[in-house]
Tab-separated table of C-alpha atoms in Angstrom:
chain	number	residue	atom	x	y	z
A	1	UNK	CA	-68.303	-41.017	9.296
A	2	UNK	CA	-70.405	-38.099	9.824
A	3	UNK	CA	-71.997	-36.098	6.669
A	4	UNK	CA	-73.370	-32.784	7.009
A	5	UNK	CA	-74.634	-30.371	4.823
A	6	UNK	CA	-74.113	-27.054	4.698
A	7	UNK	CA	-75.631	-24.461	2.372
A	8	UNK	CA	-73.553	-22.710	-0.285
A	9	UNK	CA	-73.354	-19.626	1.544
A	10	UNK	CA	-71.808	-20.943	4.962
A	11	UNK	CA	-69.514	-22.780	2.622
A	12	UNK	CA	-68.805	-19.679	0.859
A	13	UNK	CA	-68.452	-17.790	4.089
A	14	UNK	CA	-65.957	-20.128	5.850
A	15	UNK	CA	-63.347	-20.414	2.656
A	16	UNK	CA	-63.559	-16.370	2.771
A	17	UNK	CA	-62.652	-16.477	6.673
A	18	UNK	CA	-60.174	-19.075	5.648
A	19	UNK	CA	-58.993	-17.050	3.175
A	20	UNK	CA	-58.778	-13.349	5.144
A	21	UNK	CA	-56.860	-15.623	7.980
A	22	UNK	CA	-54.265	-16.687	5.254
A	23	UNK	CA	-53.978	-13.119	4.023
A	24	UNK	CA	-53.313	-12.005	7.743
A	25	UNK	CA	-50.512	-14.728	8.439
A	26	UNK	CA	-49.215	-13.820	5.290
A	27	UNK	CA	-48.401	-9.984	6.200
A	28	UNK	CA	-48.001	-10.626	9.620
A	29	UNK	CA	-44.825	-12.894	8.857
A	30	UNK	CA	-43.361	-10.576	5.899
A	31	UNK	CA	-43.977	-7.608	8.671
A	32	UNK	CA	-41.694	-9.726	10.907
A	33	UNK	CA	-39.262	-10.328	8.644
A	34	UNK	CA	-38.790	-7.080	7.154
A	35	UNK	CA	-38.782	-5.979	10.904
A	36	UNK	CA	-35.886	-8.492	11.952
A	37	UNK	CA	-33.364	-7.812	8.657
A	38	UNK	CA	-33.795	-3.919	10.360
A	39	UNK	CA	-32.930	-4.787	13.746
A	40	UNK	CA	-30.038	-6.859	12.395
């Protein structure tokens, strides 16, 4: 088991990027949805 420490900041950082990704997928798959009920 390996423990590492990170400072609050990185932490902070990486559950923003986590975050922003999440937000991304999000629209990206309503975009392609709302794009496919056109083309059908």
């Amino acid at each position: 088991m390996i423990i590492f420490h990170l400072p609050k900041s990185s932490f902070i950082k990486i559950k923003y990027i986590l975050f922003k990704l999440h937000h991304f997928i999000y629209n990206s798959v309503i975009e392609i949805s709302f794009y496919m009920d056109i083309k059908i």
